Structures are given as C-alpha cells and as structure tokens.
XYZ file of C-alpha atoms in Angstrom:
281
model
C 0.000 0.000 0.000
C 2.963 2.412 1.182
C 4.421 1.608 -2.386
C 1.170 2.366 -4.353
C 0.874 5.638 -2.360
C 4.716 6.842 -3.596
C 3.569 5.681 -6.480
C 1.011 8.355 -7.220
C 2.723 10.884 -5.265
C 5.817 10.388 -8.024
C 3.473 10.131 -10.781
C 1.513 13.469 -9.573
C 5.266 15.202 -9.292
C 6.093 14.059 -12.701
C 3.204 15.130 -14.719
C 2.710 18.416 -12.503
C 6.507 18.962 -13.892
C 5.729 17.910 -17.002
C 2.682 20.405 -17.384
C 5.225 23.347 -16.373
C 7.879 22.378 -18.711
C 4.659 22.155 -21.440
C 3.675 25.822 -20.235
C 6.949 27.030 -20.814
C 8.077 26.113 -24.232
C 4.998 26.862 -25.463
C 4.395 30.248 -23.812
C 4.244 32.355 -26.472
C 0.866 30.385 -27.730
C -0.858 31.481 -24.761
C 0.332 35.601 -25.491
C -0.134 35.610 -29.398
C -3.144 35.213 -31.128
C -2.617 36.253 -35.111
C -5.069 36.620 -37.714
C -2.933 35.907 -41.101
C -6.228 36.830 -43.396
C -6.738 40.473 -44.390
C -10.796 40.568 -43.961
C -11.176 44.220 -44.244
C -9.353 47.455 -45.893
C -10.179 50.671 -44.839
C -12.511 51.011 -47.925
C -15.214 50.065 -46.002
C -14.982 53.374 -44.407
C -14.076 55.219 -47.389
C -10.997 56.348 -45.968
C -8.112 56.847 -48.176
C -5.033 54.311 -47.255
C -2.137 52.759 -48.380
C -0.488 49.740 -48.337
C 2.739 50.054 -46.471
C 5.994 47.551 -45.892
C 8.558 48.169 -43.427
C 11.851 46.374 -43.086
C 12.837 45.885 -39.477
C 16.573 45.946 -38.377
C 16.628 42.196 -38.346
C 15.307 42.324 -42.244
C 11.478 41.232 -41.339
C 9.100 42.474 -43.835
C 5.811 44.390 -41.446
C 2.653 44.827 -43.574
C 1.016 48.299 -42.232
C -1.098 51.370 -43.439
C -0.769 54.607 -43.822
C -3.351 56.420 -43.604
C -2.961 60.414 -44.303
C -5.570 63.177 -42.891
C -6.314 66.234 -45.150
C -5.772 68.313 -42.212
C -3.631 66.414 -39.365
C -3.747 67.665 -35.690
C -1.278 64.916 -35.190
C 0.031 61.446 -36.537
C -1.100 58.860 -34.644
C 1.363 55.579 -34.274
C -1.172 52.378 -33.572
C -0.054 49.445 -31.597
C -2.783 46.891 -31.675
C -3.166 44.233 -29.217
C -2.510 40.316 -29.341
C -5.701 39.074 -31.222
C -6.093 39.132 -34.966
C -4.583 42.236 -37.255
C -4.822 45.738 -38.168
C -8.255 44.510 -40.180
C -10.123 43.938 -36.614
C -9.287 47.813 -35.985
C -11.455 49.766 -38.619
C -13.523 51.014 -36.282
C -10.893 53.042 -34.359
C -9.047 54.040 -37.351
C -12.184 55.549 -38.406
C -12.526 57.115 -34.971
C -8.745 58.272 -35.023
C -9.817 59.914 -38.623
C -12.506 61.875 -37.062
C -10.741 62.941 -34.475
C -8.249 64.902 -37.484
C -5.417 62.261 -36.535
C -3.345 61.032 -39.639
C -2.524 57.356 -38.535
C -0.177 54.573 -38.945
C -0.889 51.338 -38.048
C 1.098 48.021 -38.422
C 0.983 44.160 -37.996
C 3.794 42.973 -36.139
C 5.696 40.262 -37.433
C 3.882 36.544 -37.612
C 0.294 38.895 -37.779
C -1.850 39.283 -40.978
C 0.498 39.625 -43.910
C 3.888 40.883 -42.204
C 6.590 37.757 -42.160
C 8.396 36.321 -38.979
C 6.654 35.075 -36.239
C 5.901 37.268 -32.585
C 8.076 37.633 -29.843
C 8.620 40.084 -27.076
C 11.989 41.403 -28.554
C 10.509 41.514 -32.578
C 7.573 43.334 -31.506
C 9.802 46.360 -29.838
C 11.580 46.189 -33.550
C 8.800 46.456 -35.114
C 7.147 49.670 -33.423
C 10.587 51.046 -33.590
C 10.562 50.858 -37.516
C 7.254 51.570 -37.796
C 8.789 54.845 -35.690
C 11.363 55.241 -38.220
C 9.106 55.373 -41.088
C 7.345 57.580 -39.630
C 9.865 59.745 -38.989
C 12.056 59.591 -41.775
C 10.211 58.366 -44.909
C 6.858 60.402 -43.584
C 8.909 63.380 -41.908
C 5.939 63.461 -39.724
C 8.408 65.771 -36.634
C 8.483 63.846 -33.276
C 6.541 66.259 -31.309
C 3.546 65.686 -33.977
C 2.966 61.917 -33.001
C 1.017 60.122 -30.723
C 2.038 56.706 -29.849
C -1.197 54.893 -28.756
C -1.096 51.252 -27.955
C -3.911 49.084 -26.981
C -3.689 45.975 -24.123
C -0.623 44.393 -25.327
C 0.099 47.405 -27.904
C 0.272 49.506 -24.530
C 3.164 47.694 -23.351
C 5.002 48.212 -26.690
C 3.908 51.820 -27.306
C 5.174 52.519 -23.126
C 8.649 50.519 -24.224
C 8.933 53.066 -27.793
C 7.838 55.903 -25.541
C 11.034 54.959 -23.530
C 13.270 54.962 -26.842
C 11.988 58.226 -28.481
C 10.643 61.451 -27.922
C 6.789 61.756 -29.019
C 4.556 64.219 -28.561
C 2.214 62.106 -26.482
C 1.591 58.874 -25.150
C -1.674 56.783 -24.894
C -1.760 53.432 -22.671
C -5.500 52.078 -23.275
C -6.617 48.869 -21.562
C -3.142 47.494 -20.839
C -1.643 45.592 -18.171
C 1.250 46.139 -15.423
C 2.899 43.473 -16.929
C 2.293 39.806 -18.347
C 4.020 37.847 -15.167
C 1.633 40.062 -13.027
C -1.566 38.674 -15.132
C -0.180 35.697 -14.904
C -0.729 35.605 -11.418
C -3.789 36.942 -11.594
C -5.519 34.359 -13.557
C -3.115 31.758 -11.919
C -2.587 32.221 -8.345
C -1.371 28.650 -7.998
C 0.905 28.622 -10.678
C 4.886 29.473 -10.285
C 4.399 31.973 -12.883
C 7.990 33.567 -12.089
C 9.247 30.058 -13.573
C 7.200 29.735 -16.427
C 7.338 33.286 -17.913
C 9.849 34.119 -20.457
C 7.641 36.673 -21.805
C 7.700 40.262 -19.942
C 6.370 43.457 -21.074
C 6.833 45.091 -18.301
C 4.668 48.202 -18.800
C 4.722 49.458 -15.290
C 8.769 49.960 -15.385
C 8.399 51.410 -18.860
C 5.957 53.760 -18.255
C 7.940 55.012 -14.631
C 10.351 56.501 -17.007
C 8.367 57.898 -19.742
C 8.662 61.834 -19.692
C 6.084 62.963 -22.433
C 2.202 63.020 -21.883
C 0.643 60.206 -20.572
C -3.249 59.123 -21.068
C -4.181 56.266 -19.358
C -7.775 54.455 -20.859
C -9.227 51.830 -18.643
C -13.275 50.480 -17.863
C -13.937 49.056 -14.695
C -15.895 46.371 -16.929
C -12.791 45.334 -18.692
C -13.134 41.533 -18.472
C -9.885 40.898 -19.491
C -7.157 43.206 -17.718
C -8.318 43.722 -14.274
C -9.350 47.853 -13.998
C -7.083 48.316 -11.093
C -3.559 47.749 -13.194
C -5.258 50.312 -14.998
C -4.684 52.328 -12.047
C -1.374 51.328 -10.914
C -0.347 52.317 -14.778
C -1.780 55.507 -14.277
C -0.254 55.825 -10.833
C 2.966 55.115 -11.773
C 3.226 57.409 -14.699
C 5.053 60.509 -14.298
C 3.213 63.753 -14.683
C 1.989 65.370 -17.404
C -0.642 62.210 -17.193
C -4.465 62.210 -17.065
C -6.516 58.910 -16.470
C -9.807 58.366 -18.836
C -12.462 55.919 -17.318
C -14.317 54.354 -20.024
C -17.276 51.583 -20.013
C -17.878 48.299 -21.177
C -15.884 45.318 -21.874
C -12.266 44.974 -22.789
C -12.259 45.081 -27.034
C -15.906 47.164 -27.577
C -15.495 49.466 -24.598
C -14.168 52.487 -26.889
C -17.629 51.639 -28.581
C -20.038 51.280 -25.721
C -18.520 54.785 -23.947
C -19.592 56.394 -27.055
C -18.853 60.591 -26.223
C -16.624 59.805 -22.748
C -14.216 57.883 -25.165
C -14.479 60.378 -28.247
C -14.441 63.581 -25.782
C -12.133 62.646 -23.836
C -9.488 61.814 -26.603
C -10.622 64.884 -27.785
C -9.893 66.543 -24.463
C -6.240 65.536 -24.284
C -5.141 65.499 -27.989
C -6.690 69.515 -27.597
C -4.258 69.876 -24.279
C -1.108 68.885 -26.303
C -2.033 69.506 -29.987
C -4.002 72.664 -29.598
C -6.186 72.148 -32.603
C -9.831 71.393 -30.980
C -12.241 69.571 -33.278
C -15.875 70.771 -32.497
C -17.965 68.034 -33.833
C -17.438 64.384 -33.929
C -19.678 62.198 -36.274
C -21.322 59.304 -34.072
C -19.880 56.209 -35.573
C-alpha cells in the first residue's frame, strides 16, 4: 500500500513537472493570437489608405497602413493588441480619422500579412521601424505623433515611448505586466518560472517623460481595472486617467462621447487644434 501511495505521489510530481515544462516552451501560444487573413481594408470606411511595408533591423518584412488626414492635428502611431490584425481595428481608425489624426498602423511580425513570427523582442523592432518610417520616410516631426497602444500594444507603445521622444503617449486597456496577469488568472501557478515573456509596462511607463493618457473600464473583463490604475499611478506627470465603459475590445464603442471627448480633451491639451464636432460612428 505504502508503495502504491509513492507511487502516485511520483506520478503526480512528474506530470505536474511535465505540465510546467509544457507551459513554458509553449508560452508564447498562450500571449499571441494572429489573424494571417486580411478581412477588411479601410474602404469600407471610405478612408483613403495605403499599403505600407517596413523592413525591421533584423530584415522582417511588417505589412502596415498609412493612412494620411487632409488636415492632421497629429500622426497617430497604432499598436494593436494580441488578437487578430490591423483589419479587426477599422472602427478606431475611423474614430482616429474623425478625431483629425493622420494614422499609422502596423501588424507585427507573424500577424496578418507581415513575415516572422511574434516575440517580445521583434515586436519592440517592429514599433521602432514603424517609428522610423514615420519619422524619416513620412517626416511626420516627433513632437507631432502620438504613440497609442492598446492591451498588449500599450506595453510596446510605453517601451517606444522609452526609446523616443513623441509628442504624447496613450496606454488604453493594458496591463502592469504579463508575469503580473499571470498571477492573476493563476494564483497557484509558479508563474515567475514559467514566464519568459515580460512586457513590463509598469517599469516602462515610470520613465516615460512625455504626456501620458491612461484608458481603462472598470468592466474590462480581461485586464483587471485596477492595473489600470497602478499604470496611471505610476506614470510621471503630465498624465491624465480616462475611465471608459464596457468590456475589454468594444469598450471604446459602448462609452460612445466619454471615449471620443475625452481623446478629444487631451489630444486639444497637447495639440491645440480642438475639433468641435465628432460624427457618431
């Protein structure tokens, strides 16, 4: 009987172990979630675009758009956030239009029809070439862009906001950092062990010195509100926090005005170009 009961307790050890290592080589599944099909183009909006690729320092080809405004307030660098591709994101860019923003949005590598496959390191190339294009082949001047990421985005555009010097920085619905969700989800998980994955958002956005706008609902069901907070917290002044509704991908939607208005609010602080009308979308 004692044998049969070491027995189990070795077999319990071994597959628990086994399920860690199994967690931790295939980590990066559980962070990424691409989309490799184009389903939209901003045609559906009838807004003018075009097809952009970018060469990263480590010679990955990044699918993005450019989209140009008649009559920019600002340029507006989009980070998107680990599920599908720049197609799932018409809805903003059309919202980013109205707001008189021209915009550039990208795929990082392994999403939609950019090359290479995602990684924590790749996807800080790619939003600093999809900086340098910006700068250099658009000569769009520093203090004229906005670097906006969204959930994971916000941990990319807080590491680029680190590198450069923009004219603002927007963090919406991200988290303090991926070991700390980890935990959250996980409590009984040695999530220190398993993670090889960081973005560390909190200690990148401690150090960011530009403008700081923090989005977050308190009905985000996927990145608890109160890192949110703690982002917000930690962020070094100029900084304003913007409490939205709703859920964690339609929130911008279901706020309606507090989301539109209160982009509006800040881009006016910082950009000093206040549009006075905003189409309902």
């Amino acid at each position: 009987m004692q044998r049969m009961i070491w027995l189990a307790i070795i077999s319990l050890v071994a597959g628990g172990l086994a399920l860690l290592l199994l967690l931790f080589l295939f980590h990066p599944r559980l962070i990424y979630f691409p989309d490799k099909v184009i389903h939209f183009t901003p045609k559906v909006w009838n807004l003018s675009f075009e097809n952009v690729t970018l060469v990263t320092s480590d010679s990955i080809a990044l699918h993005g758009w450019w989209l140009p405004h008649p009559q920019p307030r600002a340029s507006l660098l989009f980070l998107h956030g680990n599920g599908g591709n720049i197609s799932h994101r018409l809805q903003k860019l059309q919202l980013f239009h109205q707001l008189g923003l021209s915009i550039l949005i990208i795929d990082y590598r392994g999403y939609g029809l950019s090359k290479g496959n995602p990684d924590e390191q790749g996807t800080y190339l790619d939003a600093e070439t999809a900086w340098r294009f910006l700068t250099q082949e658009k000569q769009v001047a520093v203090e004229k862009i906005i670097i906006y990421g969204e959930s994971l985005g916000g941990a990319i555009a807080a590491w680029l906001a680190n590198q450069v010097t923009a004219g603002a920085l927007i963090v919406e619905s991200s988290f303090t950092s991926i070991r700390d969700i980890g935990k959250y989800y996980y409590p009984f998980l040695p999530v220190d062990a398993i993670t090889r994955i960081h973005y560390p958002t909190r200690d990148y956005l401690q150090t960011v010195t530009q403008p700081v706008l923090v989005i977050h609902s308190p009905s985000d069901d996927i990145v608890p509100y109160q890192m949110g907070r703690q982002l917000f917290e930690l962020a070094n002044p100029p900084k304003s926090f913007l409490e939205i509704q709703g859920n964690h991908n339609d929130g911008f939607l279901q706020s309606g005005a507090v989301y539109t208005d209160g982009l509006n609010r800040f881009i006016d602080q910082y950009f000093k170009c206040e549009i006075t009308s905003i189409d309902s979308l």
